[in-house]
Amino acid sequence: MSGVSDGTRELLVTTGRADAGCVLVAVRDSGPGFAPKDVEHIFAPFYTTKPAGLGMGLSICRSIIEAHGGRLWANANTPCGAIFQFMVPAYPDDSS
Ligand SMILES: Nc1ncnc2c1ncn2[C@@H]1O[C@H](COP(=O)(O)OP(=O)(O)OP(=O)(O)O)[C@@H](O)[C@H]1O
Ligand SMILES: [Mg+2]
């Protein structure tokens, strides 16, 4: 959101229970968002649109979350910005 000069910058982090014994975390921002066509590119290693970006942040986040048996995905926020959400098992050692 550092590139947003007018209007308020809002970041909302929520947590809750999801289906099947999972925890759901959602991070919503009021930044520039991304084009729908870029929704999977943004998770690719070294994909960046920032002048000094490495393009590693989301790729690392996804691999950590998947290593814990979860998943990470993104959507457009309304009226602007992005929503990143991940689910991870609440009781990863519980095989029942
Ligand atoms: N909250 C967001 N809103 C809009 N676009 C985003 C958001 N987060 C990531 N992106 C897009 O996804 C790209 C990849 O993000 P990622 O975090 O992987 O790398 P980066 O932020 O560019 O660099 P770094 O390696 O420093 O994190 C960004 O360059 C940007 O285009
Ligand atoms: Mg990043």
mmCIF file with all atom_site columns, C-alpha atoms and ligand atoms in Angstrom:
data_model
loop_
_atom_site.group_PDB
_atom_site.id
_atom_site.type_symbol
_atom_site.label_atom_id
_atom_site.label_alt_id
_atom_site.label_comp_id
_atom_site.label_asym_id
_atom_site.label_entity_id
_atom_site.label_seq_id
_atom_site.pdbx_PDB_ins_code
_atom_site.Cartn_x
_atom_site.Cartn_y
_atom_site.Cartn_z
_atom_site.occupancy
_atom_site.B_iso_or_equiv
_atom_site.pdbx_formal_charge
_atom_site.auth_seq_id
_atom_site.auth_comp_id
_atom_site.auth_asym_id
_atom_site.auth_atom_id
_atom_site.pdbx_PDB_model_num
ATOM   1   C  CA  . MET A 1 1  ? 0.000   0.000   0.000   1.00 0.00 ? 1  MET A CA  1
ATOM   2   C  CA  . SER A 1 2  ? 3.028   2.340   0.063   1.00 0.00 ? 2  SER A CA  1
ATOM   3   C  CA  . GLY A 1 3  ? 2.140   3.444   -3.458  1.00 0.00 ? 3  GLY A CA  1
ATOM   4   C  CA  . VAL A 1 4  ? -1.334  4.683   -2.471  1.00 0.00 ? 4  VAL A CA  1
ATOM   5   C  CA  . SER A 1 5  ? -1.141  8.429   -1.884  1.00 0.00 ? 5  SER A CA  1
ATOM   6   C  CA  . ASP A 1 6  ? -4.793  9.461   -1.509  1.00 0.00 ? 6  ASP A CA  1
ATOM   7   C  CA  . GLY A 1 7  ? -7.439  7.956   0.733   1.00 0.00 ? 7  GLY A CA  1
ATOM   8   C  CA  . THR A 1 8  ? -6.935  5.837   3.796   1.00 0.00 ? 8  THR A CA  1
ATOM   9   C  CA  . ARG A 1 9  ? -4.728  2.762   3.854   1.00 0.00 ? 9  ARG A CA  1
ATOM   10  C  CA  . GLU A 1 10 ? -6.498  -0.097  5.551   1.00 0.00 ? 10 GLU A CA  1
ATOM   11  C  CA  . LEU A 1 11 ? -5.128  -3.487  6.476   1.00 0.00 ? 11 LEU A CA  1
ATOM   12  C  CA  . LEU A 1 12 ? -7.512  -5.957  8.081   1.00 0.00 ? 12 LEU A CA  1
ATOM   13  C  CA  . VAL A 1 13 ? -6.296  -9.282  9.469   1.00 0.00 ? 13 VAL A CA  1
ATOM   14  C  CA  . THR A 1 14 ? -8.941  -11.762 10.574  1.00 0.00 ? 14 THR A CA  1
ATOM   15  C  CA  . THR A 1 15 ? -8.718  -15.271 11.928  1.00 0.00 ? 15 THR A CA  1
ATOM   16  C  CA  . GLY A 1 16 ? -11.322 -17.944 12.355  1.00 0.00 ? 16 GLY A CA  1
ATOM   17  C  CA  . ARG A 1 17 ? -12.180 -21.590 12.123  1.00 0.00 ? 17 ARG A CA  1
ATOM   18  C  CA  . ALA A 1 18 ? -12.698 -23.100 8.705   1.00 0.00 ? 18 ALA A CA  1
ATOM   19  C  CA  . ASP A 1 19 ? -14.201 -26.424 7.708   1.00 0.00 ? 19 ASP A CA  1
ATOM   20  C  CA  . ALA A 1 20 ? -12.604 -29.751 8.581   1.00 0.00 ? 20 ALA A CA  1
ATOM   21  C  CA  . GLY A 1 21 ? -10.535 -28.697 11.597  1.00 0.00 ? 21 GLY A CA  1
ATOM   22  C  CA  . CYS A 1 22 ? -8.661  -25.926 9.809   1.00 0.00 ? 22 CYS A CA  1
ATOM   23  C  CA  . VAL A 1 23 ? -7.795  -22.375 10.798  1.00 0.00 ? 23 VAL A CA  1
ATOM   24  C  CA  . LEU A 1 24 ? -8.446  -19.621 8.252   1.00 0.00 ? 24 LEU A CA  1
ATOM   25  C  CA  . VAL A 1 25 ? -6.411  -16.398 8.214   1.00 0.00 ? 25 VAL A CA  1
ATOM   26  C  CA  . ALA A 1 26 ? -7.359  -13.539 5.876   1.00 0.00 ? 26 ALA A CA  1
ATOM   27  C  CA  . VAL A 1 27 ? -5.336  -10.388 5.148   1.00 0.00 ? 27 VAL A CA  1
ATOM   28  C  CA  . ARG A 1 28 ? -7.262  -7.663  3.328   1.00 0.00 ? 28 ARG A CA  1
ATOM   29  C  CA  . ASP A 1 29 ? -5.695  -4.431  2.086   1.00 0.00 ? 29 ASP A CA  1
ATOM   30  C  CA  . SER A 1 30 ? -6.801  -1.271  0.294   1.00 0.00 ? 30 SER A CA  1
ATOM   31  C  CA  . GLY A 1 31 ? -3.753  -1.111  -1.980  1.00 0.00 ? 31 GLY A CA  1
ATOM   32  C  CA  . PRO A 1 32 ? -3.637  -1.232  -5.796  1.00 0.00 ? 32 PRO A CA  1
ATOM   33  C  CA  . GLY A 1 33 ? -4.651  -4.876  -6.020  1.00 0.00 ? 33 GLY A CA  1
ATOM   34  C  CA  . PHE A 1 34 ? -3.707  -7.009  -9.019  1.00 0.00 ? 34 PHE A CA  1
ATOM   35  C  CA  . ALA A 1 35 ? -5.297  -7.848  -12.376 1.00 0.00 ? 35 ALA A CA  1
ATOM   36  C  CA  . PRO A 1 36 ? -7.366  -11.078 -12.368 1.00 0.00 ? 36 PRO A CA  1
ATOM   37  C  CA  . LYS A 1 37 ? -5.046  -12.519 -15.031 1.00 0.00 ? 37 LYS A CA  1
ATOM   38  C  CA  . ASP A 1 38 ? -2.100  -12.183 -12.623 1.00 0.00 ? 38 ASP A CA  1
ATOM   39  C  CA  . VAL A 1 39 ? -3.667  -14.125 -9.757  1.00 0.00 ? 39 VAL A CA  1
ATOM   40  C  CA  . GLU A 1 40 ? -1.424  -17.185 -10.219 1.00 0.00 ? 40 GLU A CA  1
ATOM   41  C  CA  . HIS A 1 41 ? 1.671   -15.370 -11.554 1.00 0.00 ? 41 HIS A CA  1
ATOM   42  C  CA  . ILE A 1 42 ? 2.050   -13.488 -8.297  1.00 0.00 ? 42 ILE A CA  1
ATOM   43  C  CA  . PHE A 1 43 ? 2.924   -16.723 -6.474  1.00 0.00 ? 43 PHE A CA  1
ATOM   44  C  CA  . ALA A 1 44 ? 5.645   -17.709 -8.959  1.00 0.00 ? 44 ALA A CA  1
ATOM   45  C  CA  . PRO A 1 45 ? 9.246   -17.415 -7.730  1.00 0.00 ? 45 PRO A CA  1
ATOM   46  C  CA  . PHE A 1 46 ? 10.942  -14.209 -8.951  1.00 0.00 ? 46 PHE A CA  1
ATOM   47  C  CA  . TYR A 1 47 ? 7.712   -12.668 -10.302 1.00 0.00 ? 47 TYR A CA  1
ATOM   48  C  CA  . THR A 1 48 ? 7.722   -9.043  -9.165  1.00 0.00 ? 48 THR A CA  1
ATOM   49  C  CA  . THR A 1 49 ? 6.276   -5.705  -10.275 1.00 0.00 ? 49 THR A CA  1
ATOM   50  C  CA  . LYS A 1 50 ? 8.271   -3.727  -7.697  1.00 0.00 ? 50 LYS A CA  1
ATOM   51  C  CA  . PRO A 1 51 ? 11.445  -1.865  -8.704  1.00 0.00 ? 51 PRO A CA  1
ATOM   52  C  CA  . ALA A 1 52 ? 13.387  -3.377  -5.807  1.00 0.00 ? 52 ALA A CA  1
ATOM   53  C  CA  . GLY A 1 53 ? 11.347  -6.555  -5.376  1.00 0.00 ? 53 GLY A CA  1
ATOM   54  C  CA  . LEU A 1 54 ? 12.810  -10.037 -5.423  1.00 0.00 ? 54 LEU A CA  1
ATOM   55  C  CA  . GLY A 1 55 ? 9.533   -11.757 -6.112  1.00 0.00 ? 55 GLY A CA  1
ATOM   56  C  CA  . MET A 1 56 ? 10.144  -14.290 -3.376  1.00 0.00 ? 56 MET A CA  1
ATOM   57  C  CA  . GLY A 1 57 ? 7.688   -13.246 -0.636  1.00 0.00 ? 57 GLY A CA  1
ATOM   58  C  CA  . LEU A 1 58 ? 4.541   -14.998 -1.829  1.00 0.00 ? 58 LEU A CA  1
ATOM   59  C  CA  . SER A 1 59 ? 6.415   -18.002 -3.183  1.00 0.00 ? 59 SER A CA  1
ATOM   60  C  CA  . ILE A 1 60 ? 8.027   -18.570 0.221   1.00 0.00 ? 60 ILE A CA  1
ATOM   61  C  CA  . CYS A 1 61 ? 4.714   -18.026 2.022   1.00 0.00 ? 61 CYS A CA  1
ATOM   62  C  CA  . ARG A 1 62 ? 2.988   -20.591 -0.184  1.00 0.00 ? 62 ARG A CA  1
ATOM   63  C  CA  . SER A 1 63 ? 5.732   -23.208 0.253   1.00 0.00 ? 63 SER A CA  1
ATOM   64  C  CA  . ILE A 1 64 ? 5.741   -22.800 4.059   1.00 0.00 ? 64 ILE A CA  1
ATOM   65  C  CA  . ILE A 1 65 ? 1.954   -23.067 4.256   1.00 0.00 ? 65 ILE A CA  1
ATOM   66  C  CA  . GLU A 1 66 ? 1.847   -26.091 1.927   1.00 0.00 ? 66 GLU A CA  1
ATOM   67  C  CA  . ALA A 1 67 ? 4.595   -27.766 4.007   1.00 0.00 ? 67 ALA A CA  1
ATOM   68  C  CA  . HIS A 1 68 ? 2.182   -27.480 6.940   1.00 0.00 ? 68 HIS A CA  1
ATOM   69  C  CA  . GLY A 1 69 ? -0.616  -29.124 4.965   1.00 0.00 ? 69 GLY A CA  1
ATOM   70  C  CA  . GLY A 1 70 ? -2.406  -25.895 4.115   1.00 0.00 ? 70 GLY A CA  1
ATOM   71  C  CA  . ARG A 1 71 ? -3.054  -23.714 1.114   1.00 0.00 ? 71 ARG A CA  1
ATOM   72  C  CA  . LEU A 1 72 ? -2.711  -20.024 0.248   1.00 0.00 ? 72 LEU A CA  1
ATOM   73  C  CA  . TRP A 1 73 ? -4.692  -18.120 -2.342  1.00 0.00 ? 73 TRP A CA  1
ATOM   74  C  CA  . ALA A 1 74 ? -5.590  -14.568 -3.383  1.00 0.00 ? 74 ALA A CA  1
ATOM   75  C  CA  . ASN A 1 75 ? -8.674  -12.672 -4.514  1.00 0.00 ? 75 ASN A CA  1
ATOM   76  C  CA  . ALA A 1 76 ? -9.570  -9.101  -5.381  1.00 0.00 ? 76 ALA A CA  1
ATOM   77  C  CA  . ASN A 1 77 ? -10.864 -6.998  -2.497  1.00 0.00 ? 77 ASN A CA  1
ATOM   78  C  CA  . THR A 1 78 ? -13.740 -4.510  -2.884  1.00 0.00 ? 78 THR A CA  1
ATOM   79  C  CA  . PRO A 1 79 ? -13.766 -1.683  -3.779  1.00 0.00 ? 79 PRO A CA  1
ATOM   80  C  CA  . CYS A 1 80 ? -9.987  -1.976  -4.201  1.00 0.00 ? 80 CYS A CA  1
ATOM   81  C  CA  . GLY A 1 81 ? -7.008  -3.928  -2.952  1.00 0.00 ? 81 GLY A CA  1
ATOM   82  C  CA  . ALA A 1 82 ? -6.255  -7.578  -2.425  1.00 0.00 ? 82 ALA A CA  1
ATOM   83  C  CA  . ILE A 1 83 ? -7.264  -10.391 -0.108  1.00 0.00 ? 83 ILE A CA  1
ATOM   84  C  CA  . PHE A 1 84 ? -4.766  -13.120 0.750   1.00 0.00 ? 84 PHE A CA  1
ATOM   85  C  CA  . GLN A 1 85 ? -6.098  -16.090 2.677   1.00 0.00 ? 85 GLN A CA  1
ATOM   86  C  CA  . PHE A 1 86 ? -4.579  -19.274 3.997   1.00 0.00 ? 86 PHE A CA  1
ATOM   87  C  CA  . MET A 1 87 ? -5.917  -22.359 5.686   1.00 0.00 ? 87 MET A CA  1
ATOM   88  C  CA  . VAL A 1 88 ? -3.834  -24.708 7.806   1.00 0.00 ? 88 VAL A CA  1
ATOM   89  C  CA  . PRO A 1 89 ? -4.861  -27.748 9.848   1.00 0.00 ? 89 PRO A CA  1
ATOM   90  C  CA  . ALA A 1 90 ? -5.587  -26.734 13.449  1.00 0.00 ? 90 ALA A CA  1
ATOM   91  C  CA  . TYR A 1 91 ? -4.417  -30.090 14.823  1.00 0.00 ? 91 TYR A CA  1
ATOM   92  C  CA  . PRO A 1 92 ? -1.779  -31.336 12.357  1.00 0.00 ? 92 PRO A CA  1
ATOM   93  C  CA  . ASP A 1 93 ? -0.794  -34.339 14.492  1.00 0.00 ? 93 ASP A CA  1
ATOM   94  C  CA  . ASP A 1 94 ? -4.381  -35.527 14.948  1.00 0.00 ? 94 ASP A CA  1
ATOM   95  C  CA  . SER A 1 95 ? -4.800  -38.352 12.437  1.00 0.00 ? 95 SER A CA  1
ATOM   96  C  CA  . SER A 1 96 ? -8.365  -39.187 13.558  1.00 0.00 ? 96 SER A CA  1
HETATM 97  N  N1  . LIG B 2 .  ? -1.075  -7.165  -1.402  1.00 0.00 ? 1  LIG B N1  1
HETATM 98  C  C1  . LIG B 2 .  ? -0.807  -7.113  -2.706  1.00 0.00 ? 1  LIG B C1  1
HETATM 99  N  N2  . LIG B 2 .  ? -1.548  -6.360  -3.537  1.00 0.00 ? 1  LIG B N2  1
HETATM 100 C  C2  . LIG B 2 .  ? -1.299  -6.299  -4.862  1.00 0.00 ? 1  LIG B C2  1
HETATM 101 N  N3  . LIG B 2 .  ? -0.310  -6.984  -5.473  1.00 0.00 ? 1  LIG B N3  1
HETATM 102 C  C3  . LIG B 2 .  ? 0.457   -7.752  -4.682  1.00 0.00 ? 1  LIG B C3  1
HETATM 103 C  C4  . LIG B 2 .  ? 0.279   -7.862  -3.282  1.00 0.00 ? 1  LIG B C4  1
HETATM 104 N  N4  . LIG B 2 .  ? 1.214   -8.700  -2.788  1.00 0.00 ? 1  LIG B N4  1
HETATM 105 C  C5  . LIG B 2 .  ? 1.944   -9.093  -3.839  1.00 0.00 ? 1  LIG B C5  1
HETATM 106 N  N5  . LIG B 2 .  ? 1.511   -8.525  -4.976  1.00 0.00 ? 1  LIG B N5  1
HETATM 107 C  C6  . LIG B 2 .  ? 2.053   -8.696  -6.336  1.00 0.00 ? 1  LIG B C6  1
HETATM 108 O  O1  . LIG B 2 .  ? 2.727   -9.936  -6.393  1.00 0.00 ? 1  LIG B O1  1
HETATM 109 C  C7  . LIG B 2 .  ? 4.095   -9.725  -6.734  1.00 0.00 ? 1  LIG B C7  1
HETATM 110 C  C8  . LIG B 2 .  ? 4.936   -10.782 -6.044  1.00 0.00 ? 1  LIG B C8  1
HETATM 111 O  O2  . LIG B 2 .  ? 4.880   -10.584 -4.637  1.00 0.00 ? 1  LIG B O2  1
HETATM 112 P  P1  . LIG B 2 .  ? 6.033   -11.160 -3.737  1.00 0.00 ? 1  LIG B P1  1
HETATM 113 O  O3  . LIG B 2 .  ? 5.740   -10.809 -2.308  1.00 0.00 ? 1  LIG B O3  1
HETATM 114 O  O4  . LIG B 2 .  ? 6.237   -12.606 -4.092  1.00 0.00 ? 1  LIG B O4  1
HETATM 115 O  O5  . LIG B 2 .  ? 7.326   -10.388 -4.243  1.00 0.00 ? 1  LIG B O5  1
HETATM 116 P  P2  . LIG B 2 .  ? 7.708   -8.859  -4.056  1.00 0.00 ? 1  LIG B P2  1
HETATM 117 O  O6  . LIG B 2 .  ? 6.899   -8.247  -2.952  1.00 0.00 ? 1  LIG B O6  1
HETATM 118 O  O7  . LIG B 2 .  ? 7.639   -8.221  -5.413  1.00 0.00 ? 1  LIG B O7  1
HETATM 119 O  O8  . LIG B 2 .  ? 9.210   -8.969  -3.602  1.00 0.00 ? 1  LIG B O8  1
HETATM 120 P  P3  . LIG B 2 .  ? 9.750   -9.570  -2.216  1.00 0.00 ? 1  LIG B P3  1
HETATM 121 O  O9  . LIG B 2 .  ? 10.588  -10.753 -2.612  1.00 0.00 ? 1  LIG B O9  1
HETATM 122 O  O10 . LIG B 2 .  ? 10.558  -8.449  -1.653  1.00 0.00 ? 1  LIG B O10 1
HETATM 123 O  O11 . LIG B 2 .  ? 8.576   -9.949  -1.373  1.00 0.00 ? 1  LIG B O11 1
HETATM 124 C  C9  . LIG B 2 .  ? 4.383   -8.286  -6.298  1.00 0.00 ? 1  LIG B C9  1
HETATM 125 O  O12 . LIG B 2 .  ? 5.501   -7.750  -6.980  1.00 0.00 ? 1  LIG B O12 1
HETATM 126 C  C10 . LIG B 2 .  ? 3.082   -7.618  -6.672  1.00 0.00 ? 1  LIG B C10 1
HETATM 127 O  O13 . LIG B 2 .  ? 3.005   -7.399  -8.076  1.00 0.00 ? 1  LIG B O13 1
HETATM 128 MG MG  . MG  B 3 .  ? 6.569   -9.219  -1.056  1.00 0.00 ? 2  MG  B MG  1
#
